[in-house]
Coordinates of C-alpha atoms in Angstrom, one line a residue:
M888 CA -47.6 -69.6 107.8
N889 CA -43.8 -70.9 108.6
Y890 CA -44.6 -73.3 111.5
S891 CA -41.0 -74.7 111.5
L892 CA -39.4 -71.2 111.9
L893 CA -42.2 -70.2 114.4
I894 CA -41.6 -73.7 116.3
A895 CA -37.9 -72.9 116.4
I896 CA -38.1 -69.4 117.7
F897 CA -40.4 -70.4 120.6
A898 CA -38.4 -73.6 121.4
I899 CA -35.5 -71.7 121.9
Y900 CA -37.2 -69.0 124.0
F901 CA -38.8 -71.4 126.2
I902 CA -35.8 -73.6 126.8
M903 CA -33.9 -70.5 127.9
V904 CA -37.0 -69.5 130.2
I905 CA -37.1 -72.9 131.8
L906 CA -33.1 -73.1 132.4
I907 CA -33.3 -69.6 134.2
G908 CA -36.3 -70.5 135.9
Y909 CA -34.6 -73.8 137.2
L910 CA -31.4 -71.8 137.8
A911 CA -33.8 -69.3 140.2
Y912 CA -35.5 -72.5 141.8
K913 CA -32.1 -73.9 142.5
R914 CA -31.1 -70.6 144.0
T915 CA -34.4 -70.2 146.3
N916 CA -33.5 -71.6 149.7
S917 CA -35.6 -69.4 152.0
S918 CA -38.6 -67.3 152.2
E919 CA -36.5 -64.1 151.8
D920 CA -35.0 -65.6 148.5
F921 CA -38.5 -66.3 147.3
L922 CA -40.1 -62.6 148.2
I923 CA -37.0 -60.6 147.8
A924 CA -34.1 -62.5 146.0
G925 CA -32.1 -62.5 148.7
R926 CA -31.2 -58.5 148.4
D927 CA -28.2 -59.3 146.4
T928 CA -29.6 -58.3 142.8
N929 CA -27.2 -56.8 140.4
S930 CA -28.1 -53.5 138.6
Y931 CA -28.6 -54.7 135.2
I932 CA -31.1 -57.7 136.3
M933 CA -32.7 -55.3 138.6
A934 CA -33.2 -52.1 136.0
L935 CA -34.4 -54.7 133.3
S936 CA -36.8 -56.2 135.6
Y937 CA -38.2 -52.9 136.6
G938 CA -38.4 -51.8 133.0
A939 CA -39.8 -55.1 131.9
T940 CA -42.4 -55.2 134.5
F941 CA -43.4 -51.5 134.1
I942 CA -43.6 -52.0 130.2
S943 CA -46.2 -54.4 129.4
T944 CA -48.4 -55.4 126.6
A945 CA -50.5 -52.7 127.9
A946 CA -48.2 -50.0 126.8
I947 CA -47.1 -51.6 123.3
V948 CA -50.8 -53.0 122.3
G949 CA -53.1 -50.6 124.5
F950 CA -51.5 -47.2 124.4
G951 CA -49.9 -48.0 120.9
G952 CA -53.8 -48.6 119.8
I953 CA -54.8 -45.3 121.6
A954 CA -52.1 -43.8 119.4
G955 CA -53.5 -45.3 116.1
K956 CA -56.8 -43.7 116.9
Y957 CA -55.9 -40.2 118.5
G958 CA -52.4 -39.8 117.5
M959 CA -48.8 -39.0 118.9
G960 CA -50.1 -36.6 121.9
I961 CA -49.4 -39.7 124.0
L962 CA -45.7 -39.4 123.6
W963 CA -45.8 -36.9 126.6
L964 CA -46.5 -40.1 128.8
A965 CA -43.1 -41.7 127.6
W966 CA -41.4 -38.8 128.9
L967 CA -43.0 -38.5 132.0
N968 CA -42.2 -42.3 132.7
V969 CA -38.8 -41.8 132.3
I970 CA -38.6 -38.6 134.3
V971 CA -40.9 -40.0 137.0
G972 CA -41.0 -43.5 136.7
I973 CA -37.3 -43.9 136.6
F974 CA -35.3 -40.9 137.8
I975 CA -37.5 -39.6 140.7
A976 CA -38.4 -43.2 141.4
F977 CA -34.7 -44.4 141.6
A978 CA -33.0 -41.5 143.0
F979 CA -35.3 -40.1 145.6
L980 CA -37.6 -43.2 146.7
G981 CA -35.5 -46.3 145.4
K982 CA -32.4 -45.6 148.0
R983 CA -34.8 -44.9 150.9
T984 CA -36.8 -47.7 150.4
R985 CA -34.1 -50.0 150.1
R986 CA -32.6 -48.8 153.4
I987 CA -35.5 -48.4 155.4
G988 CA -36.8 -51.8 154.1
H989 CA -33.5 -53.3 155.2
N990 CA -33.5 -51.7 158.5
L991 CA -37.2 -52.7 159.4
G992 CA -36.6 -56.4 157.5
S993 CA -39.6 -55.8 154.9
V994 CA -39.9 -58.0 152.2
T995 CA -43.0 -56.6 150.7
F996 CA -44.5 -53.4 149.8
P997 CA -47.3 -53.6 152.4
E998 CA -44.9 -54.8 154.8
F999 CA -42.7 -51.9 154.3
L1000 CA -45.5 -49.5 154.8
G1001 CA -46.9 -51.6 157.9
R1002 CA -43.6 -51.6 159.6
R1003 CA -42.4 -48.2 158.9
F1004 CA -46.0 -47.0 160.5
N1005 CA -45.6 -49.9 163.2
S1006 CA -49.0 -51.0 161.9
R1007 CA -50.4 -54.4 161.4
F1008 CA -53.5 -53.1 160.1
I1009 CA -51.8 -50.9 157.2
Q1010 CA -49.9 -54.1 156.1
V1011 CA -53.1 -56.2 156.0
A1012 CA -55.2 -53.6 154.3
S1013 CA -52.6 -53.0 151.7
G1014 CA -52.3 -56.5 150.9
L1015 CA -56.1 -56.7 150.5
I1016 CA -56.0 -53.6 148.3
I1017 CA -53.2 -55.1 146.1
F1018 CA -54.7 -58.6 146.0
C1019 CA -58.1 -57.3 145.1
G1020 CA -57.4 -54.7 142.7
M1021 CA -54.5 -56.0 140.8
P1022 CA -56.4 -58.8 139.1
L1023 CA -57.7 -56.1 136.5
Y1024 CA -54.3 -54.9 135.5
A1025 CA -53.1 -58.4 135.2
A1026 CA -56.3 -59.3 132.9
V1027 CA -55.8 -56.4 130.6
V1028 CA -51.7 -57.2 130.1
L1029 CA -53.2 -60.8 129.4
I1030 CA -55.5 -59.4 126.8
G1031 CA -52.8 -57.4 125.0
A1032 CA -50.9 -60.4 124.3
A1033 CA -53.5 -62.8 123.5
R1034 CA -55.0 -60.2 121.1
F1035 CA -51.9 -60.6 119.0
M1036 CA -51.8 -64.5 119.2
E1037 CA -55.3 -64.5 118.1
T1038 CA -54.4 -62.1 114.9
S1039 CA -51.0 -63.6 113.9
L1040 CA -51.5 -67.2 114.8
A1041 CA -55.3 -67.8 114.2
L1042 CA -55.6 -68.9 117.8
N1043 CA -58.9 -68.9 119.6
F1044 CA -58.8 -65.8 122.3
S1045 CA -59.7 -67.7 125.3
L1046 CA -57.0 -70.5 124.5
S1047 CA -54.5 -67.9 123.7
L1048 CA -55.4 -66.3 127.3
L1049 CA -55.1 -70.0 129.1
I1050 CA -51.9 -71.0 127.5
L1051 CA -50.1 -67.5 128.6
S1052 CA -51.5 -68.0 132.3
L1053 CA -50.2 -71.7 132.3
I1054 CA -46.6 -71.0 131.2
I1055 CA -46.3 -67.9 133.6
A1056 CA -47.8 -69.9 136.3
V1057 CA -45.0 -72.6 136.2
Y1058 CA -41.8 -70.4 136.7
V1059 CA -43.5 -67.9 139.3
F1060 CA -44.8 -70.7 141.1
Y1061 CA -41.3 -72.3 141.7
G1062 CA -38.9 -69.6 141.4
G1063 CA -40.3 -66.9 143.2
I1064 CA -38.9 -63.2 143.0
K1065 CA -35.7 -64.7 141.6
G1066 CA -37.2 -66.5 138.8
V1067 CA -39.3 -63.4 138.2
M1068 CA -36.5 -61.2 138.1
Y1069 CA -34.1 -63.4 136.1
T1070 CA -36.7 -64.4 133.3
D1071 CA -37.4 -60.4 133.3
A1072 CA -33.8 -59.7 132.2
L1073 CA -34.4 -62.2 129.5
Q1074 CA -37.5 -60.9 128.4
G1075 CA -36.4 -57.2 128.6
T1076 CA -33.6 -57.9 126.5
I1077 CA -35.9 -59.4 123.6
M1078 CA -38.3 -56.5 124.0
F1079 CA -35.4 -53.8 123.4
V1080 CA -34.0 -55.5 120.6
S1081 CA -37.2 -56.1 118.7
M1082 CA -38.6 -52.7 119.4
A1083 CA -35.2 -51.0 118.1
I1084 CA -35.9 -53.2 114.9
L1085 CA -39.5 -52.4 114.7
L1086 CA -38.7 -48.5 115.0
V1087 CA -36.0 -48.7 112.1
F1088 CA -38.3 -50.9 110.1
V1089 CA -41.2 -48.6 110.3
Y1090 CA -39.7 -45.4 109.1
A1091 CA -37.6 -47.2 106.3
K1092 CA -40.9 -48.8 105.0
L1093 CA -42.7 -45.4 105.0
G1094 CA -39.8 -43.4 103.2
G1095 CA -38.0 -42.1 106.3
V1096 CA -38.6 -40.2 109.2
S1097 CA -39.4 -36.6 107.7
H1098 CA -41.4 -38.2 104.7
A1099 CA -43.4 -40.6 107.0
N1100 CA -44.3 -37.7 109.6
M1101 CA -45.6 -35.4 106.9
A1102 CA -47.5 -37.8 105.4
L1103 CA -49.4 -38.5 108.7
S1104 CA -49.8 -34.9 109.1
N1105 CA -51.2 -34.5 105.6
M1106 CA -53.8 -37.1 106.3
V1107 CA -55.6 -34.8 108.9
H1108 CA -58.6 -34.7 106.5
L1109 CA -58.9 -38.6 107.3
Y1110 CA -58.9 -38.1 111.0
P1111 CA -61.8 -40.2 112.8
A1112 CA -64.9 -38.2 113.3
A1113 CA -65.4 -40.1 116.5
A1114 CA -61.9 -39.0 117.8
A1115 CA -62.6 -35.3 116.6
A1116 CA -65.8 -35.0 118.2
D1117 CA -63.9 -36.0 121.4
G1118 CA -61.7 -33.0 121.1
G1119 CA -58.8 -34.6 118.8
T1120 CA -57.1 -32.5 116.2
G1121 CA -54.9 -35.0 114.0
W1122 CA -52.1 -37.6 114.6
T1123 CA -49.6 -35.0 115.0
S1124 CA -51.0 -32.4 117.2
F1125 CA -52.5 -32.1 120.5
P1126 CA -56.2 -32.4 121.4
T1127 CA -58.2 -29.1 121.9
L1128 CA -57.7 -27.7 125.5
S1129 CA -60.6 -29.2 127.9
S1130 CA -62.2 -31.4 125.4
P1131 CA -63.3 -34.9 126.6
Y1132 CA -60.1 -36.3 124.9
W1133 CA -58.0 -34.0 126.6
W1134 CA -59.4 -34.7 130.0
N1135 CA -58.7 -38.4 129.2
L1136 CA -55.1 -38.2 127.8
V1137 CA -53.8 -35.6 130.1
T1138 CA -55.9 -36.8 133.8
T1139 CA -56.2 -40.7 132.8
T1140 CA -53.3 -41.6 130.4
I1141 CA -50.5 -39.1 131.1
L1142 CA -50.7 -38.3 134.6
G1143 CA -52.6 -41.4 135.9
V1144 CA -50.0 -43.7 134.4
G1145 CA -47.0 -41.7 134.9
I1146 CA -47.5 -40.6 138.7
G1147 CA -49.1 -43.8 139.4
A1148 CA -46.0 -45.8 138.5
L1149 CA -44.2 -44.4 141.6
A1150 CA -46.8 -46.4 143.6
Q1151 CA -46.9 -49.5 142.0
P1152 CA -46.1 -52.4 144.4
S1153 CA -44.6 -54.8 142.2
L1154 CA -42.1 -51.9 141.1
A1155 CA -41.3 -50.6 144.7
V1156 CA -40.4 -54.2 145.9
R1157 CA -37.4 -54.3 143.3
F1158 CA -35.9 -51.4 145.2
M1159 CA -35.3 -53.8 148.0
T1160 CA -33.8 -56.6 146.1
V1161 CA -30.5 -54.7 145.5
K1162 CA -27.5 -54.8 148.0
S1163 CA -26.3 -51.2 147.6
D1164 CA -27.2 -47.7 146.4
K1165 CA -24.6 -48.2 143.9
E1166 CA -26.7 -50.8 142.1
L1167 CA -29.4 -48.3 142.1
N1168 CA -27.6 -45.5 140.8
R1169 CA -26.0 -47.8 137.8
S1170 CA -29.8 -49.1 137.1
I1171 CA -30.9 -45.5 136.4
L1172 CA -29.3 -45.2 132.9
I1173 CA -30.2 -48.7 131.9
G1174 CA -34.0 -48.2 133.1
G1175 CA -34.3 -44.9 131.6
V1176 CA -33.1 -46.0 128.0
F1177 CA -35.3 -49.0 128.3
I1178 CA -38.5 -47.0 129.1
A1179 CA -37.7 -44.2 126.8
L1180 CA -37.2 -46.6 123.6
I1181 CA -40.1 -49.2 124.1
P1182 CA -43.3 -47.0 124.7
T1183 CA -41.9 -44.1 122.5
T1184 CA -41.7 -46.8 119.6
A1185 CA -45.3 -48.2 120.2
Y1186 CA -46.9 -44.7 120.2
I1187 CA -45.0 -43.6 116.9
V1188 CA -45.8 -47.2 114.9
G1189 CA -49.4 -46.8 116.3
S1190 CA -49.8 -43.4 114.6
L1191 CA -47.7 -44.3 111.8
S1192 CA -50.0 -47.4 111.0
N1193 CA -52.7 -45.1 109.6
V1194 CA -50.2 -44.1 106.4
F1195 CA -49.5 -47.9 106.0
F1196 CA -53.1 -48.9 106.1
F1197 CA -54.3 -45.8 103.9
D1198 CA -51.5 -46.6 101.4
N1199 CA -52.1 -50.1 100.9
F1200 CA -56.2 -50.5 101.6
G1201 CA -57.5 -47.0 101.4
K1202 CA -58.6 -47.1 105.1
I1203 CA -57.2 -45.6 108.4
A1204 CA -56.3 -47.7 111.5
V1205 CA -59.3 -47.7 113.3
N1206 CA -61.4 -48.8 110.4
M1207 CA -59.1 -51.8 109.8
V1208 CA -60.0 -53.1 112.9
A1209 CA -63.5 -52.5 113.2
G1210 CA -63.2 -49.9 116.1
N1211 CA -61.2 -52.5 118.4
I1212 CA -58.0 -50.3 118.7
D1213 CA -56.6 -53.1 120.7
K1214 CA -56.0 -54.6 117.5
I1215 CA -54.1 -52.0 115.8
I1216 CA -50.8 -52.9 116.6
P1217 CA -51.2 -56.5 116.1
T1218 CA -52.9 -56.1 112.8
F1219 CA -50.3 -53.5 111.6
I1220 CA -47.4 -56.1 112.3
S1221 CA -49.1 -59.0 110.8
M1222 CA -49.6 -57.1 107.4
A1223 CA -46.8 -54.8 107.3
M1224 CA -43.7 -56.7 108.8
P1225 CA -41.8 -59.7 107.4
E1226 CA -42.9 -63.1 108.5
W1227 CA -39.9 -63.8 111.0
F1228 CA -40.4 -60.4 112.5
V1229 CA -44.3 -61.4 113.1
Y1230 CA -42.8 -64.1 115.0
L1231 CA -40.2 -62.1 117.0
F1232 CA -43.0 -59.3 117.7
L1233 CA -45.2 -62.3 119.1
L1234 CA -42.2 -63.4 121.2
T1235 CA -41.8 -59.6 122.4
L1236 CA -45.4 -59.1 123.3
I1237 CA -45.4 -62.7 125.1
A1238 CA -42.2 -61.5 127.0
A1239 CA -43.8 -58.2 127.8
S1240 CA -47.0 -59.8 129.1
M1241 CA -44.9 -62.5 131.1
S1242 CA -42.5 -60.3 132.7
T1243 CA -45.4 -57.7 133.8
L1244 CA -47.6 -60.5 135.0
S1245 CA -45.1 -62.6 136.7
G1246 CA -44.2 -59.6 138.7
Q1247 CA -48.0 -59.0 139.6
Y1248 CA -48.7 -62.6 140.2
H1249 CA -45.8 -62.7 142.6
T1250 CA -46.9 -59.5 144.3
Q1251 CA -50.7 -60.7 144.6
G1252 CA -49.3 -64.0 146.0
T1253 CA -47.2 -62.5 148.6
A1254 CA -50.0 -60.1 149.5
L1255 CA -52.4 -62.8 150.4
G1256 CA -49.7 -65.3 151.8
H1257 CA -47.4 -63.2 153.5
D1258 CA -49.3 -59.8 154.2
I1259 CA -52.4 -61.1 155.0
I1260 CA -52.6 -64.7 156.2
E1261 CA -49.0 -64.4 157.9
T1262 CA -49.7 -61.2 159.5
L1263 CA -53.2 -61.9 160.8
H1264 CA -51.8 -65.3 162.3
K1265 CA -49.6 -62.7 164.5
R1266 CA -47.0 -65.6 164.6
K1267 CA -43.7 -65.7 162.0
L1268 CA -44.8 -68.8 160.1
S1269 CA -42.0 -71.4 159.1
D1270 CA -40.2 -70.6 155.6
N1271 CA -42.0 -73.6 154.0
L1272 CA -45.5 -72.8 155.3
S1273 CA -44.8 -69.0 154.3
T1274 CA -43.9 -69.8 150.9
T1275 CA -46.8 -72.3 150.3
F1276 CA -49.2 -69.7 151.4
S1277 CA -47.7 -67.2 149.0
K1278 CA -47.6 -69.8 146.1
I1279 CA -51.6 -70.5 147.0
G1280 CA -52.0 -66.8 146.5
I1281 CA -50.2 -66.8 143.2
L1282 CA -52.4 -69.5 141.9
V1283 CA -55.7 -67.6 143.0
A1284 CA -54.4 -64.7 141.2
I1285 CA -53.9 -66.4 138.1
V1286 CA -57.4 -67.9 138.1
L1287 CA -59.0 -64.6 139.0
S1288 CA -56.9 -62.6 136.4
L1289 CA -58.0 -65.3 133.7
I1290 CA -61.6 -65.0 134.6
I1291 CA -61.6 -61.1 134.4
G1292 CA -59.7 -61.3 131.1
L1293 CA -62.5 -63.6 129.8
S1294 CA -65.1 -61.4 130.6
L1295 CA -63.9 -57.7 129.7
P1296 CA -64.8 -56.0 126.4
G1297 CA -62.8 -54.9 123.7
S1298 CA -60.6 -51.5 123.6
I1299 CA -59.9 -52.2 127.4
V1300 CA -56.2 -52.5 127.6
A1301 CA -55.1 -48.9 127.9
L1302 CA -58.3 -47.8 130.3
G1303 CA -57.8 -50.8 132.7
T1304 CA -54.0 -50.0 133.0
S1305 CA -54.6 -46.4 133.5
L1306 CA -57.3 -47.0 136.1
F1307 CA -55.2 -49.2 138.3
F1308 CA -52.4 -47.0 137.9
G1309 CA -54.4 -44.0 139.2
V1310 CA -56.0 -46.0 142.2
C1311 CA -52.5 -47.0 143.3
A1312 CA -51.3 -43.6 143.1
A1313 CA -54.3 -42.5 145.4
S1314 CA -54.4 -45.3 147.9
F1315 CA -50.5 -45.8 148.5
L1316 CA -48.5 -42.5 147.0
P1317 CA -49.1 -40.1 149.8
A1318 CA -48.4 -42.8 152.5
Y1319 CA -45.4 -44.1 150.6
L1320 CA -44.0 -40.7 150.2
A1321 CA -44.5 -39.7 153.8
A1322 CA -42.7 -43.2 154.9
C1323 CA -39.6 -42.1 153.0
Y1324 CA -39.5 -38.4 153.8
W1325 CA -41.7 -37.3 156.6
K1326 CA -41.1 -38.4 160.0
R1327 CA -44.1 -36.5 161.5
A1328 CA -46.4 -38.7 159.5
T1329 CA -48.4 -40.9 162.0
R1330 CA -49.6 -44.2 162.1
E1331 CA -53.4 -43.0 162.0
G1332 CA -52.5 -40.4 159.3
A1333 CA -51.2 -43.3 157.2
I1334 CA -54.1 -45.3 157.9
A1335 CA -56.7 -42.3 157.1
S1336 CA -54.6 -41.6 153.7
I1337 CA -55.1 -45.1 152.5
L1338 CA -58.6 -45.5 153.2
A1339 CA -59.4 -42.1 152.0
G1340 CA -57.9 -43.0 148.7
V1341 CA -59.2 -46.4 148.1
F1342 CA -62.8 -45.2 149.1
S1343 CA -62.8 -41.8 147.3
S1344 CA -61.2 -43.8 144.1
L1345 CA -64.2 -46.2 144.6
F1346 CA -66.9 -43.5 144.7
W1347 CA -65.2 -41.7 141.7
L1348 CA -65.4 -44.7 139.5
I1349 CA -69.0 -45.9 140.3
F1350 CA -70.7 -42.5 140.6
V1351 CA -69.0 -39.9 138.3
F1352 CA -66.3 -41.3 135.9
G1353 CA -68.3 -41.7 132.7
K1354 CA -66.8 -44.9 131.3
T1355 CA -66.8 -47.1 134.4
A1356 CA -70.1 -45.6 136.1
T1357 CA -72.1 -46.4 132.8
S1358 CA -70.5 -49.9 132.1
L1359 CA -71.1 -51.1 136.0
G1360 CA -74.5 -49.5 136.2
I1361 CA -74.7 -49.4 140.0
C1362 CA -75.2 -45.6 139.9
K1363 CA -78.1 -46.0 137.5
F1364 CA -79.5 -48.8 139.7
L1365 CA -79.2 -46.6 142.8
T1366 CA -80.2 -43.1 141.6
G1367 CA -81.8 -43.7 138.2
Y1368 CA -79.1 -41.6 136.4
P1369 CA -76.1 -43.1 134.8
M1370 CA -73.8 -40.8 136.7
L1371 CA -74.2 -38.2 139.6
I1372 CA -72.5 -35.4 137.6
S1373 CA -72.9 -35.1 133.7
T1374 CA -71.6 -31.6 133.1
M1375 CA -68.1 -31.1 131.6
P1376 CA -65.5 -31.8 132.5
W1377 CA -66.3 -34.3 135.4
P1378 CA -67.0 -37.5 133.6
Y1379 CA -63.8 -37.3 131.9
V1380 CA -61.7 -36.3 134.9
D1381 CA -59.7 -39.3 136.1
T1382 CA -59.9 -40.6 139.6
M1383 CA -56.7 -40.0 140.5
I1384 CA -57.0 -36.1 139.9
I1385 CA -59.8 -36.1 142.6
A1386 CA -58.5 -38.9 144.9
L1387 CA -55.0 -38.1 145.4
P1388 CA -55.5 -34.7 146.8
I1389 CA -58.1 -36.1 149.3
S1390 CA -55.5 -38.7 150.3
I1391 CA -52.8 -36.0 150.7
I1392 CA -55.2 -34.0 152.8
F1393 CA -56.2 -36.8 155.2
L1394 CA -52.4 -37.8 155.6
V1395 CA -51.4 -34.2 156.9
V1396 CA -54.3 -33.3 159.0
V1397 CA -54.6 -36.6 160.6
S1398 CA -51.2 -37.0 161.4
L1399 CA -51.0 -33.0 162.7
L1400 CA -53.7 -34.1 164.7
T1401 CA -52.3 -37.4 166.2
K1402 CA -49.4 -38.6 168.4
P1403 CA -45.8 -38.9 166.5
L1404 CA -44.5 -42.3 166.4
D1405 CA -41.9 -43.2 169.1
E1406 CA -38.5 -41.4 168.5
K1407 CA -36.7 -44.8 169.2
Y1408 CA -38.7 -46.4 166.4
L1409 CA -38.2 -43.7 164.1
T1410 CA -34.5 -43.5 164.6
N1411 CA -34.1 -47.3 164.0
S1412 CA -36.3 -46.9 160.6
F1413 CA -33.9 -44.0 159.4
R1414 CA -30.8 -45.8 160.8
G1415 CA -27.7 -44.9 158.4
F1416 CA -29.2 -41.8 156.8
N1417 CA -26.4 -39.2 158.0
K1418 CA -24.4 -38.4 154.7
K1419 CA -21.1 -39.5 155.9
K1420 CA -22.5 -43.0 156.7
V1421 CA -24.4 -43.3 153.4
K1422 CA -21.3 -42.2 151.4
E1423 CA -18.9 -44.9 153.2
E1424 CA -21.8 -47.7 152.7
S1425 CA -22.3 -46.8 149.0

């Protein structure tokens, strides 16, 4: 191991992070700066911050590992991320979120929903959902980077988790959302360059695009028996329709993450940090290219690692890592790539985890400090006190994610990510869409939708969804059965497929049965939406 090179690379990186974090700290002069970056972020920083927060080690390590075991069918997720997570999110939700948020003075996602529906309960409840649910996602992101540190640097896994947590804590704690977004832009640039190099290197090493893909197709007879039993048909083909893996891939991975991205609080709040619709328009291309390249590269490399491992060691990827698919990408990089790139890729994964985690910790901290404590206080707190409560929330969130990360089993990164995205979609997406587009939606309808989404998601995860129901053991303890429904396909159907329609139904039915919001209040919320004025302001 070349310690001099490793130290030099990371010294330069951390010096840059510290300098950027210090710059953000000096420019954070109010609670609005800490919470929403003063609403003057430019398009490049916003796009890369959004993309780097969206694409974490879960996408690179977790879903790359899924591709290593099951194949390239997961590439559909990359395209859905571009279409839904970037184009639809920015063009159809971003502009309205920015404008309505500005009209109502919202600085967090729960506050956006709460003020749009004139409900303190919605703000507090949304804050609680975020603060209680997001540590699972943060934990699996931590695990993704820590696994690579464990594999490439021979560091203890628990020590790796602790180091990452401490580094991220410093600049999120002091720099707020400005520190998060400024460092995200740096980390996003590192991620983009590194993944572009990786894609070129892998295909060059395996004899070119056609040769590498053909070699993988010809290895179908080596396809893992466990993957085939789940319905997989090969690394370059889609799984059998309605098989267990088909249901997991389509409902949990592709739809759960692809659609769930629209309702991610740490992503939605970034729309409120820009100063105009022009900045959002400019961000679409930057964010689209970023999102297209990074997960696509991870999924291709994960699948093609089977060719490299078999040619050099006579084993396929899943056998090289003793079944822990979270180690496929780290092991491949460590064995197949030049030493300097191993260090660069380690930096990439740390950047990916830090960018996502910083956004998550900031979102959790503001959920506790601003959306729960300050809202329950019923009086606006001073900037210093509001920021202090948010910082306390950040520290609590970091400790929680560290504890969860130490207790989770292997091969959990992709599943944990998918489940959190799905629960967010069921809980927030109907109310969020209604807040932006449906004036007839009522306070009671939004509350019913959020609660229905949360409780139906929890019910499905505890009593029906196979992987979580059997792991938690609550259903077994209460009923004597590992899950309430064991017949196909229900144990493999993601919670979002069930809970999201329920949440939508509650929103529509309850809204139509209850009194609409005051017209003057709605007029203020949608102020500036006539076409002429929007064009002038843009």
